[in-house]
Structure formats: structure tokens, C-alpha cells
Amino acid sequence: MKIRIAGLVNDSIVDGPGFRFSVFTQGCPHHCPGCHNPQTHDFNGGKDMETEEIVRQFSQNPLLDGITLSGGEPFCQCDACAELAGAAKKLGLNVWAYSGYSFEQLMEMPQARQLLQMLDVLVDGPFLMEQRTLEARFRGSKNQRLIDVPASLAAGKAVEKPEE
């Protein structure tokens, strides 16, 4: 399966806990003012890549704790991101995703369900410049939440993950 990406980062320490393989998807409908990845907004930018090649790359790193799906907006490419997340889970890795959509909005999107079921943590909500913070771990603005996805799916509502 093909996925349109802006880039890949091996051994990231800023996109979730531990060493992570970060996949920056290409294309984002949110266009948040002050976004730190504005080059990922254009749906025609970046490059196409086979998901199996990305899986090959992250499966070769024995130091990884997990993968992070970022962007852009990963939920604009749910099927390809779910394939990456599923492969990561089979390797025993945890999976985080960043989305400009809220958990509640994603629950209303039928195409988002398969990807949500593969996630351990969702950092949800748009980046809001007026709520920008350097103190919220793994988040850029105070409105963004760390969602415990399995607990949230079981409860049928967003359950925030306590800060580590």
C-alpha cells in the first residue's frame, strides 16, 4: 500500500516516550497558524512510499519503543497508517498518533475507526498559538490532550492519560 509522506525520523525522542520512529504524513486540512510542520499541509507535496518499506525500516531498529504517526494529518490516510500501526503492534511497539481532530470528531468518522483501534495514545486537537506552551509534555498547546485510546474506546468517551 502507498502512503504519502513528508518524511521519516528514526530514533526521535520528542514524539512520545522512549526512542520512536516517526512517520510524518503529507497533507493536512487544518492549517493551524504557527504549525511547526507547515511543509506537510500541501496534499500534493512530499513523496509516495510503500508502507512495507517503512515497516522494513522501523523493524530493523531494535532500540525502538514505538512509532508515532504525525503530519500532516494521519487520519487523512487512515488505511495506510493503520497498516503501519498494525505492523508495529506485531513487533511489540506502542503506537502514538497526533491529530488536529479531537477524539470525539474521530469517533464520528467511520474511516478512522480501524486506525483508532491500533493506537495506544492519541494527542488530539489543533495547535492553538494563543495556548502555546513548552510545559505540556509531547504537546504544543494547552488544549491538546493525551488520550488513552484503548480506555477511551472501551468507555465510549475520551479518557486522558496521566502525565508520566
PDB file of C-alpha atoms in Angstrom:
ATOM      1  CA  MET A   1       0.000   0.000   0.000  1.00  0.00           C
ATOM      2  CA  LYS A   2       1.213   3.507  -0.730  1.00  0.00           C
ATOM      3  CA  ILE A   3       1.329   6.365   1.748  1.00  0.00           C
ATOM      4  CA  ARG A   4       2.194   9.995   1.014  1.00  0.00           C
ATOM      5  CA  ILE A   5       4.825  11.171   3.473  1.00  0.00           C
ATOM      6  CA  ALA A   6       6.713  14.344   4.251  1.00  0.00           C
ATOM      7  CA  GLY A   7       9.494  12.420   5.975  1.00  0.00           C
ATOM      8  CA  LEU A   8      10.646   9.758   8.412  1.00  0.00           C
ATOM      9  CA  VAL A   9      12.671  10.197  11.594  1.00  0.00           C
ATOM     10  CA  ASN A  10      14.429   7.285  13.267  1.00  0.00           C
ATOM     11  CA  ASP A  11      15.218   7.484  16.995  1.00  0.00           C
ATOM     12  CA  SER A  12      13.032  10.515  17.743  1.00  0.00           C
ATOM     13  CA  ILE A  13      12.790  11.425  21.427  1.00  0.00           C
ATOM     14  CA  VAL A  14      10.247  14.262  21.097  1.00  0.00           C
ATOM     15  CA  ASP A  15       7.229  12.472  19.551  1.00  0.00           C
ATOM     16  CA  GLY A  16       6.323  10.272  22.521  1.00  0.00           C
ATOM     17  CA  PRO A  17       8.178   8.356  25.226  1.00  0.00           C
ATOM     18  CA  GLY A  18      11.395   6.485  24.519  1.00  0.00           C
ATOM     19  CA  PHE A  19      13.010   6.036  21.136  1.00  0.00           C
ATOM     20  CA  ARG A  20      10.440   6.355  18.360  1.00  0.00           C
ATOM     21  CA  PHE A  21      10.201   6.012  14.620  1.00  0.00           C
ATOM     22  CA  SER A  22       8.155   8.999  13.466  1.00  0.00           C
ATOM     23  CA  VAL A  23       6.208   8.996  10.231  1.00  0.00           C
ATOM     24  CA  PHE A  24       5.268  12.481   9.065  1.00  0.00           C
ATOM     25  CA  THR A  25       2.323  12.111   6.717  1.00  0.00           C
ATOM     26  CA  GLN A  26       1.834  14.607   3.911  1.00  0.00           C
ATOM     27  CA  GLY A  27      -1.377  16.603   3.667  1.00  0.00           C
ATOM     28  CA  CYS A  28      -3.315  18.428   6.342  1.00  0.00           C
ATOM     29  CA  PRO A  29      -6.702  20.175   6.186  1.00  0.00           C
ATOM     30  CA  HIS A  30      -6.246  22.068   9.474  1.00  0.00           C
ATOM     31  CA  HIS A  31      -3.554  24.656   8.537  1.00  0.00           C
ATOM     32  CA  CYS A  32      -3.085  25.648  12.176  1.00  0.00           C
ATOM     33  CA  PRO A  33      -1.449  29.086  12.443  1.00  0.00           C
ATOM     34  CA  GLY A  34       2.013  28.588  13.932  1.00  0.00           C
ATOM     35  CA  CYS A  35       2.201  24.902  12.971  1.00  0.00           C
ATOM     36  CA  HIS A  36       5.797  23.663  13.247  1.00  0.00           C
ATOM     37  CA  ASN A  37       5.327  21.444  10.140  1.00  0.00           C
ATOM     38  CA  PRO A  38       3.669  23.774   7.595  1.00  0.00           C
ATOM     39  CA  GLN A  39       5.510  21.994   4.758  1.00  0.00           C
ATOM     40  CA  THR A  40       3.239  18.998   5.421  1.00  0.00           C
ATOM     41  CA  HIS A  41      -0.005  20.861   4.635  1.00  0.00           C
ATOM     42  CA  ASP A  42       0.015  20.515   0.822  1.00  0.00           C
ATOM     43  CA  PHE A  43      -1.635  17.217  -0.174  1.00  0.00           C
ATOM     44  CA  ASN A  44       0.461  17.234  -3.353  1.00  0.00           C
ATOM     45  CA  GLY A  45       3.787  17.704  -1.559  1.00  0.00           C
ATOM     46  CA  GLY A  46       6.077  15.073  -0.131  1.00  0.00           C
ATOM     47  CA  LYS A  47       6.525  11.714  -1.791  1.00  0.00           C
ATOM     48  CA  ASP A  48       4.758   8.392  -2.123  1.00  0.00           C
ATOM     49  CA  MET A  49       6.273   5.436  -0.348  1.00  0.00           C
ATOM     50  CA  GLU A  50       5.274   1.812   0.115  1.00  0.00           C
ATOM     51  CA  THR A  51       4.117   1.036   3.650  1.00  0.00           C
ATOM     52  CA  GLU A  52       6.119  -2.201   3.598  1.00  0.00           C
ATOM     53  CA  GLU A  53       9.317  -0.204   3.052  1.00  0.00           C
ATOM     54  CA  ILE A  54       8.525   1.919   6.121  1.00  0.00           C
ATOM     55  CA  VAL A  55       7.792  -1.237   8.135  1.00  0.00           C
ATOM     56  CA  ARG A  56      11.104  -2.701   6.953  1.00  0.00           C
ATOM     57  CA  GLN A  57      12.913   0.405   8.193  1.00  0.00           C
ATOM     58  CA  PHE A  58      11.388   0.515  11.659  1.00  0.00           C
ATOM     59  CA  SER A  59      11.557  -3.242  12.138  1.00  0.00           C
ATOM     60  CA  GLN A  60      15.349  -3.080  11.746  1.00  0.00           C
ATOM     61  CA  ASN A  61      15.810  -0.845  14.783  1.00  0.00           C
ATOM     62  CA  PRO A  62      15.939  -2.973  17.972  1.00  0.00           C
ATOM     63  CA  LEU A  63      16.107   0.129  20.187  1.00  0.00           C
ATOM     64  CA  LEU A  64      12.646   1.467  19.330  1.00  0.00           C
ATOM     65  CA  ASP A  65       9.928   1.726  21.961  1.00  0.00           C
ATOM     66  CA  GLY A  66       7.271   2.699  19.439  1.00  0.00           C
ATOM     67  CA  ILE A  67       6.214   4.529  16.336  1.00  0.00           C
ATOM     68  CA  THR A  68       4.496   7.882  16.068  1.00  0.00           C
ATOM     69  CA  LEU A  69       2.170   8.891  13.243  1.00  0.00           C
ATOM     70  CA  SER A  70       2.275  12.637  12.800  1.00  0.00           C
ATOM     71  CA  GLY A  71       1.920  15.052   9.981  1.00  0.00           C
ATOM     72  CA  GLY A  72       0.292  16.453   8.261  1.00  0.00           C
ATOM     73  CA  GLU A  73      -2.825  14.666   9.377  1.00  0.00           C
ATOM     74  CA  PRO A  74      -2.503  10.882   9.734  1.00  0.00           C
ATOM     75  CA  PHE A  75      -6.281  10.460   9.716  1.00  0.00           C
ATOM     76  CA  CYS A  76      -6.361  11.672   6.113  1.00  0.00           C
ATOM     77  CA  GLN A  77      -4.560   8.396   5.262  1.00  0.00           C
ATOM     78  CA  CYS A  78      -6.270   6.036   7.718  1.00  0.00           C
ATOM     79  CA  ASP A  79      -5.786   2.788   5.808  1.00  0.00           C
ATOM     80  CA  ALA A  80      -2.052   3.192   5.239  1.00  0.00           C
ATOM     81  CA  CYS A  81      -1.479   4.452   8.800  1.00  0.00           C
ATOM     82  CA  ALA A  82      -3.494   1.536  10.211  1.00  0.00           C
ATOM     83  CA  GLU A  83      -1.267  -0.839   8.241  1.00  0.00           C
ATOM     84  CA  LEU A  84       1.859   0.756   9.752  1.00  0.00           C
ATOM     85  CA  ALA A  85       0.326   0.701  13.233  1.00  0.00           C
ATOM     86  CA  GLY A  86      -0.673  -2.949  12.908  1.00  0.00           C
ATOM     87  CA  ALA A  87       2.839  -3.937  11.842  1.00  0.00           C
ATOM     88  CA  ALA A  88       4.294  -2.003  14.788  1.00  0.00           C
ATOM     89  CA  LYS A  89       1.945  -3.731  17.232  1.00  0.00           C
ATOM     90  CA  LYS A  90       3.019  -7.153  15.873  1.00  0.00           C
ATOM     91  CA  LEU A  91       6.592  -6.158  16.718  1.00  0.00           C
ATOM     92  CA  GLY A  92       5.577  -5.258  20.283  1.00  0.00           C
ATOM     93  CA  LEU A  93       5.892  -1.496  19.725  1.00  0.00           C
ATOM     94  CA  ASN A  94       3.483   1.071  21.106  1.00  0.00           C
ATOM     95  CA  VAL A  95       1.773   3.433  18.687  1.00  0.00           C
ATOM     96  CA  TRP A  96       1.045   7.112  19.130  1.00  0.00           C
ATOM     97  CA  ALA A  97      -0.655   9.478  16.692  1.00  0.00           C
ATOM     98  CA  TYR A  98      -1.023  13.236  16.535  1.00  0.00           C
ATOM     99  CA  SER A  99      -4.210  14.642  15.050  1.00  0.00           C
ATOM    100  CA  GLY A 100      -5.731  18.069  14.636  1.00  0.00           C
ATOM    101  CA  TYR A 101      -9.112  16.382  15.072  1.00  0.00           C
ATOM    102  CA  SER A 102     -10.489  15.750  18.540  1.00  0.00           C
ATOM    103  CA  PHE A 103     -11.110  12.196  19.721  1.00  0.00           C
ATOM    104  CA  GLU A 104     -14.829  12.979  19.604  1.00  0.00           C
ATOM    105  CA  GLN A 105     -14.603  14.102  15.949  1.00  0.00           C
ATOM    106  CA  LEU A 106     -12.633  10.981  15.025  1.00  0.00           C
ATOM    107  CA  MET A 107     -15.271   8.759  16.646  1.00  0.00           C
ATOM    108  CA  GLU A 108     -17.778  10.248  14.183  1.00  0.00           C
ATOM    109  CA  MET A 109     -15.595   9.303  11.185  1.00  0.00           C
ATOM    110  CA  PRO A 110     -16.186   5.659  10.168  1.00  0.00           C
ATOM    111  CA  GLN A 111     -12.879   5.555   8.244  1.00  0.00           C
ATOM    112  CA  ALA A 112     -10.958   6.496  11.415  1.00  0.00           C
ATOM    113  CA  ARG A 113     -12.133   3.526  13.483  1.00  0.00           C
ATOM    114  CA  GLN A 114      -9.571   0.954  12.284  1.00  0.00           C
ATOM    115  CA  LEU A 115      -6.659   3.314  12.944  1.00  0.00           C
ATOM    116  CA  LEU A 116      -8.017   4.324  16.356  1.00  0.00           C
ATOM    117  CA  GLN A 117      -8.182   0.654  17.365  1.00  0.00           C
ATOM    118  CA  MET A 118      -4.433   0.326  16.674  1.00  0.00           C
ATOM    119  CA  LEU A 119      -3.384   3.301  18.808  1.00  0.00           C
ATOM    120  CA  ASP A 120      -2.154   3.363  22.373  1.00  0.00           C
ATOM    121  CA  VAL A 121      -2.155   7.156  22.665  1.00  0.00           C
ATOM    122  CA  LEU A 122      -3.706   9.945  20.620  1.00  0.00           C
ATOM    123  CA  VAL A 123      -2.537  13.532  21.015  1.00  0.00           C
ATOM    124  CA  ASP A 124      -5.678  15.288  19.838  1.00  0.00           C
ATOM    125  CA  GLY A 125      -6.795  18.753  18.885  1.00  0.00           C
ATOM    126  CA  PRO A 126      -5.440  21.523  16.718  1.00  0.00           C
ATOM    127  CA  PHE A 127      -2.373  23.512  17.664  1.00  0.00           C
ATOM    128  CA  LEU A 128      -3.611  26.852  19.032  1.00  0.00           C
ATOM    129  CA  MET A 129      -0.979  29.578  19.006  1.00  0.00           C
ATOM    130  CA  GLU A 130      -2.723  31.504  21.807  1.00  0.00           C
ATOM    131  CA  GLN A 131      -2.439  28.398  24.029  1.00  0.00           C
ATOM    132  CA  ARG A 132       1.128  27.526  23.028  1.00  0.00           C
ATOM    133  CA  THR A 133       3.169  26.004  25.830  1.00  0.00           C
ATOM    134  CA  LEU A 134       6.561  24.445  26.336  1.00  0.00           C
ATOM    135  CA  GLU A 135       5.422  22.828  29.595  1.00  0.00           C
ATOM    136  CA  ALA A 136       2.887  20.269  28.334  1.00  0.00           C
ATOM    137  CA  ARG A 137       4.881  17.123  27.568  1.00  0.00           C
ATOM    138  CA  PHE A 138       4.556  15.942  23.952  1.00  0.00           C
ATOM    139  CA  ARG A 139       2.055  18.716  23.142  1.00  0.00           C
ATOM    140  CA  GLY A 140       2.388  22.127  21.607  1.00  0.00           C
ATOM    141  CA  SER A 141      -0.662  23.868  23.078  1.00  0.00           C
ATOM    142  CA  LYS A 142      -2.655  23.529  26.298  1.00  0.00           C
ATOM    143  CA  ASN A 143      -5.859  22.449  24.534  1.00  0.00           C
ATOM    144  CA  GLN A 144      -4.250  19.260  23.225  1.00  0.00           C
ATOM    145  CA  ARG A 145      -4.896  16.097  25.205  1.00  0.00           C
ATOM    146  CA  LEU A 146      -3.026  12.823  25.696  1.00  0.00           C
ATOM    147  CA  ILE A 147      -5.814  10.308  25.135  1.00  0.00           C
ATOM    148  CA  ASP A 148      -5.544   6.712  26.359  1.00  0.00           C
ATOM    149  CA  VAL A 149      -7.162   5.216  23.255  1.00  0.00           C
ATOM    150  CA  PRO A 150      -7.916   1.662  24.451  1.00  0.00           C
ATOM    151  CA  ALA A 151      -9.554   3.020  27.640  1.00  0.00           C
ATOM    152  CA  SER A 152     -11.431   5.636  25.614  1.00  0.00           C
ATOM    153  CA  LEU A 153     -12.778   3.123  23.118  1.00  0.00           C
ATOM    154  CA  ALA A 154     -13.907   0.881  25.997  1.00  0.00           C
ATOM    155  CA  ALA A 155     -15.590   3.815  27.794  1.00  0.00           C
ATOM    156  CA  GLY A 156     -17.053   5.366  24.645  1.00  0.00           C
ATOM    157  CA  LYS A 157     -15.570   8.730  25.619  1.00  0.00           C
ATOM    158  CA  ALA A 158     -12.169  10.381  25.843  1.00  0.00           C
ATOM    159  CA  VAL A 159     -10.080   9.186  28.776  1.00  0.00           C
ATOM    160  CA  GLU A 160      -6.999  11.279  29.321  1.00  0.00           C
ATOM    161  CA  LYS A 161      -3.707   9.582  30.042  1.00  0.00           C
ATOM    162  CA  PRO A 162      -1.960  10.816  33.179  1.00  0.00           C
ATOM    163  CA  GLU A 163       1.345  12.580  32.525  1.00  0.00           C
ATOM    164  CA  GLU A 164       4.364  10.350  33.072  1.00  0.00           C
TER     165      GLU A 164
END
